[in-house]
mmCIF file of C-alpha atoms and ligand atoms in Angstrom:
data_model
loop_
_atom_site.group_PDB
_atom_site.id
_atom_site.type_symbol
_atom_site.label_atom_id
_atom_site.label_comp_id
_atom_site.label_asym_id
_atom_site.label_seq_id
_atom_site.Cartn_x
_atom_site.Cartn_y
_atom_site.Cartn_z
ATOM 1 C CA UNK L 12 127.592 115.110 94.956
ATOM 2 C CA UNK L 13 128.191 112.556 92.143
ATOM 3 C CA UNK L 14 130.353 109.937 93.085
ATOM 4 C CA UNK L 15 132.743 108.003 91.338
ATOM 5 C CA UNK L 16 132.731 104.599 90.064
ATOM 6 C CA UNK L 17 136.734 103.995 89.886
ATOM 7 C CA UNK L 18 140.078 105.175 91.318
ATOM 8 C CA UNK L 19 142.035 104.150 88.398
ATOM 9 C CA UNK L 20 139.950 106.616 85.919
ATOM 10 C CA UNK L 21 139.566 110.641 86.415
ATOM 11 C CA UNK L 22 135.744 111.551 86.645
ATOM 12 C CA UNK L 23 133.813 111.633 83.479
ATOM 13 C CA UNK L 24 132.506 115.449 82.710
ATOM 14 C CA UNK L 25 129.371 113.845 83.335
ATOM 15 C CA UNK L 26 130.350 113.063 87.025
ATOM 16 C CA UNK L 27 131.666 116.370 87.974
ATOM 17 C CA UNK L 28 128.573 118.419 89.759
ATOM 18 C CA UNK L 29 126.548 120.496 87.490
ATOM 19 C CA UNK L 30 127.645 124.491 87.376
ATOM 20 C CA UNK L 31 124.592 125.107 87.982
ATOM 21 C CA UNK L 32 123.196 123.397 90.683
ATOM 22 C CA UNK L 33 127.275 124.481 92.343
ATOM 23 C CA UNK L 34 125.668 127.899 91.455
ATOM 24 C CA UNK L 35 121.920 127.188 93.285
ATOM 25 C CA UNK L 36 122.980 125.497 95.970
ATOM 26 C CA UNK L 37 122.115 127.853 99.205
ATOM 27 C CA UNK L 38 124.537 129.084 101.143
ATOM 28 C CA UNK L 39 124.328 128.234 104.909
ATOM 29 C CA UNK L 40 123.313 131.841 105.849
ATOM 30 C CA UNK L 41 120.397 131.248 103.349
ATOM 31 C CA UNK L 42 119.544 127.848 104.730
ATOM 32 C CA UNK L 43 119.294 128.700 108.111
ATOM 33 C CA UNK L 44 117.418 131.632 106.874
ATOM 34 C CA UNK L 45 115.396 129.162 105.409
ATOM 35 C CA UNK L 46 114.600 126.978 108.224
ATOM 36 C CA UNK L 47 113.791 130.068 110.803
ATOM 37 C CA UNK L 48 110.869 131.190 108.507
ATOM 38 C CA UNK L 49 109.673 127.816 108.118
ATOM 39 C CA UNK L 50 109.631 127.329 112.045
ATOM 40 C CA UNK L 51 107.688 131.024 111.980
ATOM 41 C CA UNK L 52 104.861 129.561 109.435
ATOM 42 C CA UNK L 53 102.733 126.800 111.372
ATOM 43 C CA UNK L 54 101.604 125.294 108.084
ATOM 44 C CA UNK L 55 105.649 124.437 106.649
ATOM 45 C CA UNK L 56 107.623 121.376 108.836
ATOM 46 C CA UNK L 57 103.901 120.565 110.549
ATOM 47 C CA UNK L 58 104.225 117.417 112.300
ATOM 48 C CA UNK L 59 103.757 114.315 109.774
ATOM 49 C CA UNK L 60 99.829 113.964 108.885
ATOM 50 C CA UNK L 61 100.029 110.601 110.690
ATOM 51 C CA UNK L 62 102.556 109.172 113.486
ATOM 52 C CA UNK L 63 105.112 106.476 112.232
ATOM 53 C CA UNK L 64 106.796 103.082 114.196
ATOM 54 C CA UNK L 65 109.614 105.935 115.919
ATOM 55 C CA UNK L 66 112.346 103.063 115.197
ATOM 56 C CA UNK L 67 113.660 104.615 111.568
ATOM 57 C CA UNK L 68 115.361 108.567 111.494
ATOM 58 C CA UNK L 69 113.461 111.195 111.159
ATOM 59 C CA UNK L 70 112.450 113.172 107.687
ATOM 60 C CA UNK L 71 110.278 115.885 107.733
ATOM 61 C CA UNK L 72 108.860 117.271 105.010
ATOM 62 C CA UNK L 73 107.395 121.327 104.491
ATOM 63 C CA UNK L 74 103.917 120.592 103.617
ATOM 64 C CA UNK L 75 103.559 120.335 99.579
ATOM 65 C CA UNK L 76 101.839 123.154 97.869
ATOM 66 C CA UNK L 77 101.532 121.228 94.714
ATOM 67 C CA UNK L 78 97.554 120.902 93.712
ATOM 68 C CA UNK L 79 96.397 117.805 94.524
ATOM 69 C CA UNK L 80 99.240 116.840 97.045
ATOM 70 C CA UNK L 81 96.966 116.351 99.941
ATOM 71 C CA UNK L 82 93.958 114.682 99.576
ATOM 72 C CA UNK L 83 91.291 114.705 102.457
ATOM 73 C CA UNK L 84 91.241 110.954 103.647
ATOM 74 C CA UNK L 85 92.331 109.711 106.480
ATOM 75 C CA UNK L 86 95.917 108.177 106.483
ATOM 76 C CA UNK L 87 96.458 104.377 106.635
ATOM 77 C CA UNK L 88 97.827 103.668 110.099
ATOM 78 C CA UNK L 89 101.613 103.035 109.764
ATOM 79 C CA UNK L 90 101.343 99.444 111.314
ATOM 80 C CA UNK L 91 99.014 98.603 107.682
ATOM 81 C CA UNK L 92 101.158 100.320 105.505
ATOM 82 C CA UNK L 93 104.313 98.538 106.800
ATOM 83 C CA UNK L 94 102.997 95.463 107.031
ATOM 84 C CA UNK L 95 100.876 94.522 104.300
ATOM 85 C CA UNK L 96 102.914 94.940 100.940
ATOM 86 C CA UNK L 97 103.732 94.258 97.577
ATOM 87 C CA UNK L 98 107.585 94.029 97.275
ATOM 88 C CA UNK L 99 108.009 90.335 95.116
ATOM 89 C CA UNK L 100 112.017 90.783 95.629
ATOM 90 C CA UNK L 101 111.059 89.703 99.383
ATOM 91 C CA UNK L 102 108.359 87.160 98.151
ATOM 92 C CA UNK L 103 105.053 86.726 97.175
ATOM 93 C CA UNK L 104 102.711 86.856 100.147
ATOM 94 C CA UNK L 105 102.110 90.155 101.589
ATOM 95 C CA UNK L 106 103.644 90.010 104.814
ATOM 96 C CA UNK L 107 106.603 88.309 102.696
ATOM 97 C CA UNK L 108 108.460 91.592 102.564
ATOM 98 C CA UNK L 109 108.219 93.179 106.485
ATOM 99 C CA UNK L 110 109.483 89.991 107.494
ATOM 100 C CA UNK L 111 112.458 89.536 105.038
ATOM 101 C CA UNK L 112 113.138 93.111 104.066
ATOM 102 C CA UNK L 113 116.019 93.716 106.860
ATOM 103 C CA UNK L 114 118.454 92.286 104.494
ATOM 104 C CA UNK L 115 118.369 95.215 101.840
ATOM 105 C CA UNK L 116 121.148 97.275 102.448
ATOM 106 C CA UNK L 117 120.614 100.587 101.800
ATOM 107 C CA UNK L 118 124.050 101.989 102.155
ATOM 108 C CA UNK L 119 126.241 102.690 100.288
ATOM 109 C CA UNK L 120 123.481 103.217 97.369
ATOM 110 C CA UNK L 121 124.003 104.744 93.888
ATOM 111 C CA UNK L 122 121.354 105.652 91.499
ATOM 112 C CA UNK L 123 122.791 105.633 87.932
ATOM 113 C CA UNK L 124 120.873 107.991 85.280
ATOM 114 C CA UNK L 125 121.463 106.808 81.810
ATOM 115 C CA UNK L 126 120.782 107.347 77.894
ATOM 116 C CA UNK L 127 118.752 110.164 76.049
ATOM 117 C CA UNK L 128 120.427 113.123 78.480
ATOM 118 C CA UNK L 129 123.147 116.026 78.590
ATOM 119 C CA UNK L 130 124.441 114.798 81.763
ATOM 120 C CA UNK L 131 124.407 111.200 82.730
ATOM 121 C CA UNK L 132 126.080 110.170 86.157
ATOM 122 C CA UNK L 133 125.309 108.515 89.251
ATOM 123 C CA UNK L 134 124.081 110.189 91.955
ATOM 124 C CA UNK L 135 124.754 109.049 95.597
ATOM 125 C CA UNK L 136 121.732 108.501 97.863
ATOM 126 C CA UNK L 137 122.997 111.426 100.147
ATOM 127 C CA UNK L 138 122.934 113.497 97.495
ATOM 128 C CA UNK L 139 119.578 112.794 96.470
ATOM 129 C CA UNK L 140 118.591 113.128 99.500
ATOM 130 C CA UNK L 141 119.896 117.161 99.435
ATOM 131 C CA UNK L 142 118.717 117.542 96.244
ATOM 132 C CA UNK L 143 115.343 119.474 96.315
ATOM 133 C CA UNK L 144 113.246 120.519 99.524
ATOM 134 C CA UNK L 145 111.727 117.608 101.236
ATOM 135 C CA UNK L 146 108.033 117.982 101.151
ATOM 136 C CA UNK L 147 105.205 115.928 102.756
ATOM 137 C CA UNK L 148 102.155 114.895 100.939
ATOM 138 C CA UNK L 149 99.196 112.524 101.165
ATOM 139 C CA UNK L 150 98.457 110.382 98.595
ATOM 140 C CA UNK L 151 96.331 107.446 97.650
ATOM 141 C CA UNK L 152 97.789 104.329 96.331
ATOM 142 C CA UNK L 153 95.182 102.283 94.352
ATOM 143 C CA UNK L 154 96.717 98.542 93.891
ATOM 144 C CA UNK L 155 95.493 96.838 90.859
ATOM 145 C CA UNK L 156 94.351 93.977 93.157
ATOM 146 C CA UNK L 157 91.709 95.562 94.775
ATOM 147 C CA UNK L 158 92.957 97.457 97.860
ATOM 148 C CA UNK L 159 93.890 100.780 98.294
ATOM 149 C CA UNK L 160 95.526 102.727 101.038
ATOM 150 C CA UNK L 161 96.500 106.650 102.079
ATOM 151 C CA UNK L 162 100.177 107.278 103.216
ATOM 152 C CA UNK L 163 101.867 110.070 103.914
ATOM 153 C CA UNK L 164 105.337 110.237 101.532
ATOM 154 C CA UNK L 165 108.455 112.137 102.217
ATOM 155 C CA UNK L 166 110.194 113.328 98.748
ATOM 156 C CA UNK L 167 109.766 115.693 96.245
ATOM 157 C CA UNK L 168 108.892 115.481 92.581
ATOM 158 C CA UNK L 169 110.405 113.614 90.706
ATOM 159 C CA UNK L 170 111.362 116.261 87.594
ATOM 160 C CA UNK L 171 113.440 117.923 90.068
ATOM 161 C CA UNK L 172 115.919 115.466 89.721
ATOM 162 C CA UNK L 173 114.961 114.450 85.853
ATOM 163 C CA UNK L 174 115.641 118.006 85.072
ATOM 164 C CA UNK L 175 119.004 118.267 86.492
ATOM 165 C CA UNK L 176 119.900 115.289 84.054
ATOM 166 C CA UNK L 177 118.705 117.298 81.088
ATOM 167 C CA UNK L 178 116.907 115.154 78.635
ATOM 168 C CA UNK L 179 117.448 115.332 75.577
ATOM 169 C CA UNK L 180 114.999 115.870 72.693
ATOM 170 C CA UNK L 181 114.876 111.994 72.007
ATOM 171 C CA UNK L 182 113.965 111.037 75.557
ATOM 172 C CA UNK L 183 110.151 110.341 74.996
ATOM 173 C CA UNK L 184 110.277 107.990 78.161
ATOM 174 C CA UNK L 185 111.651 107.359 81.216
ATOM 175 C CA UNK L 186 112.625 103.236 82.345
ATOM 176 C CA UNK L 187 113.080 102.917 86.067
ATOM 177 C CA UNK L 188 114.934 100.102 87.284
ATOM 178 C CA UNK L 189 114.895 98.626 90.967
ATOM 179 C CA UNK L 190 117.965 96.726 92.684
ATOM 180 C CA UNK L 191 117.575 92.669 91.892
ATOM 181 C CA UNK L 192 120.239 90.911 94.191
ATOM 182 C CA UNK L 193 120.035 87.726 95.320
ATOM 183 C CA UNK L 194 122.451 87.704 98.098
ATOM 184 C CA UNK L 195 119.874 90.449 99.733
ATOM 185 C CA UNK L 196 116.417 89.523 98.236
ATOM 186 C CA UNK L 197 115.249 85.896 98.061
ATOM 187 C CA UNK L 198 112.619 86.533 96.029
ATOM 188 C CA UNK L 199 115.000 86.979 93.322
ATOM 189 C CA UNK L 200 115.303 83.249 93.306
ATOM 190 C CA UNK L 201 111.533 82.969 92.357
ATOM 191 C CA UNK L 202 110.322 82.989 89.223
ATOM 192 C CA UNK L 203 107.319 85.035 89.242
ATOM 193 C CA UNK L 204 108.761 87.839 87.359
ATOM 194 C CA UNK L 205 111.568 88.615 85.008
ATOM 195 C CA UNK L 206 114.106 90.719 87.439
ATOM 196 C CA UNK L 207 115.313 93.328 87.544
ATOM 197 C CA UNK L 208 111.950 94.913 88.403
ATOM 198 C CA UNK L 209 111.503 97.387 85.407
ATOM 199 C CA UNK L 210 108.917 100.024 85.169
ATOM 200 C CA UNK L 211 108.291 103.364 82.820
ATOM 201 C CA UNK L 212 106.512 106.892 82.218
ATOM 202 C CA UNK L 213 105.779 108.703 79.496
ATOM 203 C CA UNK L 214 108.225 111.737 79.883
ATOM 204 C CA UNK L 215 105.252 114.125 80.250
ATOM 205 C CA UNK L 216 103.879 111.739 83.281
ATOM 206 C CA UNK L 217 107.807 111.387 84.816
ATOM 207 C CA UNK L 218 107.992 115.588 84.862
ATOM 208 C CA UNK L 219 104.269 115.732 86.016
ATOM 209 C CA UNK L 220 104.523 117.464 90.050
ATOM 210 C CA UNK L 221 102.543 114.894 91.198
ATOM 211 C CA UNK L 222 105.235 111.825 90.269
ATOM 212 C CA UNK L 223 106.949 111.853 93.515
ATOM 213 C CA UNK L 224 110.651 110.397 94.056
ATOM 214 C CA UNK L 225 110.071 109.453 98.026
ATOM 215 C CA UNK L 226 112.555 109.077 100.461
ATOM 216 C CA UNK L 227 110.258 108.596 103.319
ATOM 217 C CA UNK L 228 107.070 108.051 104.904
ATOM 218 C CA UNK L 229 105.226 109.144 108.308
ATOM 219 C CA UNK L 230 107.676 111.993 109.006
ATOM 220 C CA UNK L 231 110.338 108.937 108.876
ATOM 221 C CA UNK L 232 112.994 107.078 106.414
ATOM 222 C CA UNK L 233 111.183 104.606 104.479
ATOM 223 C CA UNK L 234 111.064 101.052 105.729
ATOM 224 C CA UNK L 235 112.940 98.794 103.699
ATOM 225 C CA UNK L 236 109.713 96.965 102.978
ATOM 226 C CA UNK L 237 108.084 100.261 101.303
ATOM 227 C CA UNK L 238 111.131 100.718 99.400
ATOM 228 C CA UNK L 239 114.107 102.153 100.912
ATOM 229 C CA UNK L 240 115.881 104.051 100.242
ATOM 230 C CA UNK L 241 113.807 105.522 97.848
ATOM 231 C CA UNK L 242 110.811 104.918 95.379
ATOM 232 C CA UNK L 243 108.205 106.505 93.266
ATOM 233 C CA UNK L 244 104.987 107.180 94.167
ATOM 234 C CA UNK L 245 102.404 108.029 91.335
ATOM 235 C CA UNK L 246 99.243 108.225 92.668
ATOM 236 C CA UNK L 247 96.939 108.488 89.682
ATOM 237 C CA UNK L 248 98.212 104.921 88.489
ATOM 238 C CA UNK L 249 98.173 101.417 89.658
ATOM 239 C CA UNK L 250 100.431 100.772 92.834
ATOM 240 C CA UNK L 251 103.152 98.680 90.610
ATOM 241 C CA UNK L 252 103.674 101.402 88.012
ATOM 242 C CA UNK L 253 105.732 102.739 91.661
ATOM 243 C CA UNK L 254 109.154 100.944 91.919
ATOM 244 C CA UNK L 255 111.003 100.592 94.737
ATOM 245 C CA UNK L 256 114.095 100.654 95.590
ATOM 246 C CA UNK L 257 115.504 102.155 92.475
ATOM 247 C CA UNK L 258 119.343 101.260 91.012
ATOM 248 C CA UNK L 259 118.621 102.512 87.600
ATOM 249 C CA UNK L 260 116.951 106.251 85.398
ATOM 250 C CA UNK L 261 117.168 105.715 81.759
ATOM 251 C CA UNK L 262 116.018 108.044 79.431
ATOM 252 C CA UNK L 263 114.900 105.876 75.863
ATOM 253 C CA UNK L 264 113.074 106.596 72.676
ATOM 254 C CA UNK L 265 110.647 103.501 72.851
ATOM 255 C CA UNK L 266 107.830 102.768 75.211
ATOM 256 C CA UNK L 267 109.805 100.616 77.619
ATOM 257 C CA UNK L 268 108.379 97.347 79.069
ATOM 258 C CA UNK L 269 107.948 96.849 81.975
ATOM 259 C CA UNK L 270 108.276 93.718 83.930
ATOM 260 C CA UNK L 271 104.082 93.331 84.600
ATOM 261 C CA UNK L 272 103.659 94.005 80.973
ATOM 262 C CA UNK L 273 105.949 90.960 80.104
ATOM 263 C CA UNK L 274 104.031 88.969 82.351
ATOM 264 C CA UNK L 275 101.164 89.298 81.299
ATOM 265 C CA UNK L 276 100.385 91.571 78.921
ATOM 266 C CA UNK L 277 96.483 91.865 78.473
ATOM 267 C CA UNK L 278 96.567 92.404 82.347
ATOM 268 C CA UNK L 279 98.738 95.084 82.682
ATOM 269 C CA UNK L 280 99.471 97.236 80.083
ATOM 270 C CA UNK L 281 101.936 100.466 79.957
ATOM 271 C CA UNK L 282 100.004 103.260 81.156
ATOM 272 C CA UNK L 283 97.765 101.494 83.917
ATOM 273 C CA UNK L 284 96.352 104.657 85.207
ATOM 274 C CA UNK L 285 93.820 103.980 87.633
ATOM 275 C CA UNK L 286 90.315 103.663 85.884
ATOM 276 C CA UNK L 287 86.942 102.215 86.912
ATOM 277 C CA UNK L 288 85.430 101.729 83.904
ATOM 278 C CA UNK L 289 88.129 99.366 82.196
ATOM 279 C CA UNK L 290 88.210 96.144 84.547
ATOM 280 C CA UNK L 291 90.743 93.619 84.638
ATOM 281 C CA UNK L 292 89.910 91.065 82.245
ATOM 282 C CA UNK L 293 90.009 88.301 85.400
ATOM 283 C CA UNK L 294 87.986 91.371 87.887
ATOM 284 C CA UNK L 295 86.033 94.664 88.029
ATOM 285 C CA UNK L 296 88.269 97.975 89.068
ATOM 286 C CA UNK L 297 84.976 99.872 89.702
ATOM 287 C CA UNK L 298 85.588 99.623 93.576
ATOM 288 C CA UNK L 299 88.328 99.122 96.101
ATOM 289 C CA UNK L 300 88.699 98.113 100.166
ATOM 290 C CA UNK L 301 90.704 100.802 101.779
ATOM 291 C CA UNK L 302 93.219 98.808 104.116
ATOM 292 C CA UNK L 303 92.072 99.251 107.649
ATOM 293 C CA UNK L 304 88.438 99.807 107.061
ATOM 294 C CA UNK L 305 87.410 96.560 106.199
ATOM 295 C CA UNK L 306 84.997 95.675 109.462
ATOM 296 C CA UNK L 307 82.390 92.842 109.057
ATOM 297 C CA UNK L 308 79.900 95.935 107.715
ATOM 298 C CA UNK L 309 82.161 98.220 106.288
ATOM 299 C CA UNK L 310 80.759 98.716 102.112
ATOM 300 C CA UNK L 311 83.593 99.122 99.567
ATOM 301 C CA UNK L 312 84.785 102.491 98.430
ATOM 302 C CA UNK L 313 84.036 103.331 94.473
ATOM 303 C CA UNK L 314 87.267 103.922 92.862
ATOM 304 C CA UNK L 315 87.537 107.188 91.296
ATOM 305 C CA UNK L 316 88.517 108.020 87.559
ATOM 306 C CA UNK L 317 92.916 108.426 87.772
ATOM 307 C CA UNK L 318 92.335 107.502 91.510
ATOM 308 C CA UNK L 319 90.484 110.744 92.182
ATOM 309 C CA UNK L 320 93.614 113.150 90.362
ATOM 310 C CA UNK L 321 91.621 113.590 87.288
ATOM 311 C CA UNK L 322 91.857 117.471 87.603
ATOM 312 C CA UNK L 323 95.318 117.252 87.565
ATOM 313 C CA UNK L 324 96.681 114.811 85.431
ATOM 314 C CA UNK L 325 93.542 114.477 82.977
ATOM 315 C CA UNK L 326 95.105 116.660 80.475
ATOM 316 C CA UNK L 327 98.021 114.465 79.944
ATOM 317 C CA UNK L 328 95.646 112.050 78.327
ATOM 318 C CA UNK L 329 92.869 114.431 76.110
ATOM 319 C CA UNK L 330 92.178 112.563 73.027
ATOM 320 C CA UNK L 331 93.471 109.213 73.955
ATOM 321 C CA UNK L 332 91.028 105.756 74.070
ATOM 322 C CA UNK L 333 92.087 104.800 77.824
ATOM 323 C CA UNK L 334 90.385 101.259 76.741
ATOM 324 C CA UNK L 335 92.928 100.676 74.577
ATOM 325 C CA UNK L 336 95.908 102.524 75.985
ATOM 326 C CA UNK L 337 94.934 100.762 79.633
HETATM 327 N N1 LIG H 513 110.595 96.732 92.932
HETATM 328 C C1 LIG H 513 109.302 96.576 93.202
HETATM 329 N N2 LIG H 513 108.517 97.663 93.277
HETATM 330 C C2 LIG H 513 107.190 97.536 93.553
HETATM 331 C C3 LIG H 513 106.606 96.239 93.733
HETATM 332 C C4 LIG H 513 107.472 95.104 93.647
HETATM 333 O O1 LIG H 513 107.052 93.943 93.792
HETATM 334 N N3 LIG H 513 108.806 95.324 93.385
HETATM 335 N N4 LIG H 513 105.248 96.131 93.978
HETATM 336 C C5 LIG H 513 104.404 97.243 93.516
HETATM 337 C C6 LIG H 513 103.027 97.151 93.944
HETATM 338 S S1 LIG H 513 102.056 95.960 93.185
HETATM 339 C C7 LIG H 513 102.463 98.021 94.849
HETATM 340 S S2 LIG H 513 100.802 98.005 95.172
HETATM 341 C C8 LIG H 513 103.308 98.992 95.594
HETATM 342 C C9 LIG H 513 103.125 98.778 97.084
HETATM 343 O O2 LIG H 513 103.810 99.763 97.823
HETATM 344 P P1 LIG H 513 103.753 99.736 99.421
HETATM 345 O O3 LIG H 513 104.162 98.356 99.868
HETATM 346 O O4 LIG H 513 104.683 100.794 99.900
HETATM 347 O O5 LIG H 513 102.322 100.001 99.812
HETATM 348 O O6 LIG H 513 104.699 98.852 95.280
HETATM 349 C C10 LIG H 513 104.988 98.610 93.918
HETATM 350 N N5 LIG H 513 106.419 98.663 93.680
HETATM 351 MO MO1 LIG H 514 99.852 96.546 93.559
#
């Protein structure tokens, strides 16, 4: 499952597969055992919560029993959520990226895990994609700018493949990094940020079950444009705390910084969990348009305290001034 980087050297230890996830790895008996039962239970490998384009593979996802996986609203329709989005690799303007995006190529495609860990290695997309049970769930992504929509992800959480790498007691955060190439993104010629696209998490907030690594949406491979061939999604925070298109896991020490943070600082700080009572300096956060929705009549929506997840990630902040950590 981990690949490796050169013929001319034998595999680091590091590269060979983990005894232990040799050892947990179901047999095929107990994976078709597996995927009988789940035809047998009408709630696990339901049909998608909403339809997709039918133009990318298949990926269905067991329905998540995490709390909070599934919130009530209705889904985005896939035409919105594939056509209006933030990827700045593909340019600036939002339908930048659903226009440019089919240059990404998403295969061959490493992810390399890095620093504060037992076991470093790169892991090969296929891999990844075997890892852990895909589940479905339905989130809400708030984007700092005002908008907000509901897709249904394909993925699981994220720890599931953090844990594997074993972090080590020094790894107090986690620094994602996405793919910044040129030849495949002009955006990357622009300015606007300092690429590679960097992001972080507190480790507590990377091994929360909510933070989702996603693979796919709408019962389907992710469109380039939402960040094949895979992503986070963190639905309590801001939509650009969720990179796409990930090269790079490193576990650090230090809080890392992130390439909105660089830019602009008093804008967007490290933890940007969603929160209606700390505006933007430049505009209020109290409220948001949900994509789709917007008629000539249709009010705006009051954005909820951690984007309505308060329950269940709450706890990671108790005791902390969100005005100041914002
Ligand atoms: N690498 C990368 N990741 C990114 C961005 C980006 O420009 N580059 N934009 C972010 C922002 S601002 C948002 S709101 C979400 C949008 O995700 P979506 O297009 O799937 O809705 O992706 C986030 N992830
Ligand atoms: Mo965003």
């Amino acid at each position: 499952m981990l690949i490796r980087t050169s013929a001319l050297h034998d595999p680091l230890p590091s590269e060979i597969t983990p005894r232990s996830a040799y050892l947990n790895r179901p047999t095929r008996r107990e994976a078709l055992a597996a995927l009988s039962l789940a035809a047998a239970s009408p709630l696990a490998l339901a049909q998608p919560a909403a339809p997709g384009g039918g133009k990318l593979p298949r990926l269905p996802g067991a329905r998540s029993a995490v709390a909070g996986a599934f919130v009530m609203d209705r889904p985005t329709s896939y035409a919105d959520a594939t056509s209006y989005n933030n990827f700045y690799e593909f340019g600036t303007d939002k339908a930048d990226p659903t226009e440019h995006a089919h240059t990404l190529k998403t295969r061959p495609w490493t992810v390399s895990i890095e620093g504060e860990c037992g076991r470093p290695g790169r892991f090969d997309i296929e891999a990844l994609l075997k890892l852990a049970p895909m589940e479905e769930r339905l989130y809400r992504l708030r984007c700092v700018e005002g908008w907000s929509m509901v897709i249904p992800w394909t993925g699981y959480s994220l720890a599931e493949l953090l844990k594997q790498a074993q972090p080590t007691s020094k790894a107090k955060y986690v620094e994602f990094t996405s793919l910044a190439d040129r030849s495949q993104m002009p955006g990357v010629r622009s300015g606007v940020l300092d690429w590679p696209y960097v992001e972080g998490l507190r480790i507590d907030e990377a091994m929360h079950p909510l933070a989702m690594l996603v693979f796919g949406m709408y019962g389907e491979m992710l469109p380039n444009q939402n960040g094949a061939p895979l992503r986070l999604a963190l639905p309590w925070k801001y939509g650009f705390k969720s990179a796409k298109s990930i090269v790079k896991i490193r576990f650090v020490e230090k809080e890392p910084m992130s390439s909105w943070t660089k830019a602009a600082q008093q804008e967007y700080g490290f933890y940007s969990n969603v929160n209606p009572s700390v505006p933007h300096p430049r505009w209020s956060q109290a409220a948001e348009r949900r994509i789709g929705e917007d008629g000539l009549f249709s009010k705006k929506r009051p954005t909820l305290m951690f984007n309505g997840y308060e329950a269940q990630v709450g706890q990671l902040y108790a005791g902390m001034d969100l005005k100041r950590f914002y």
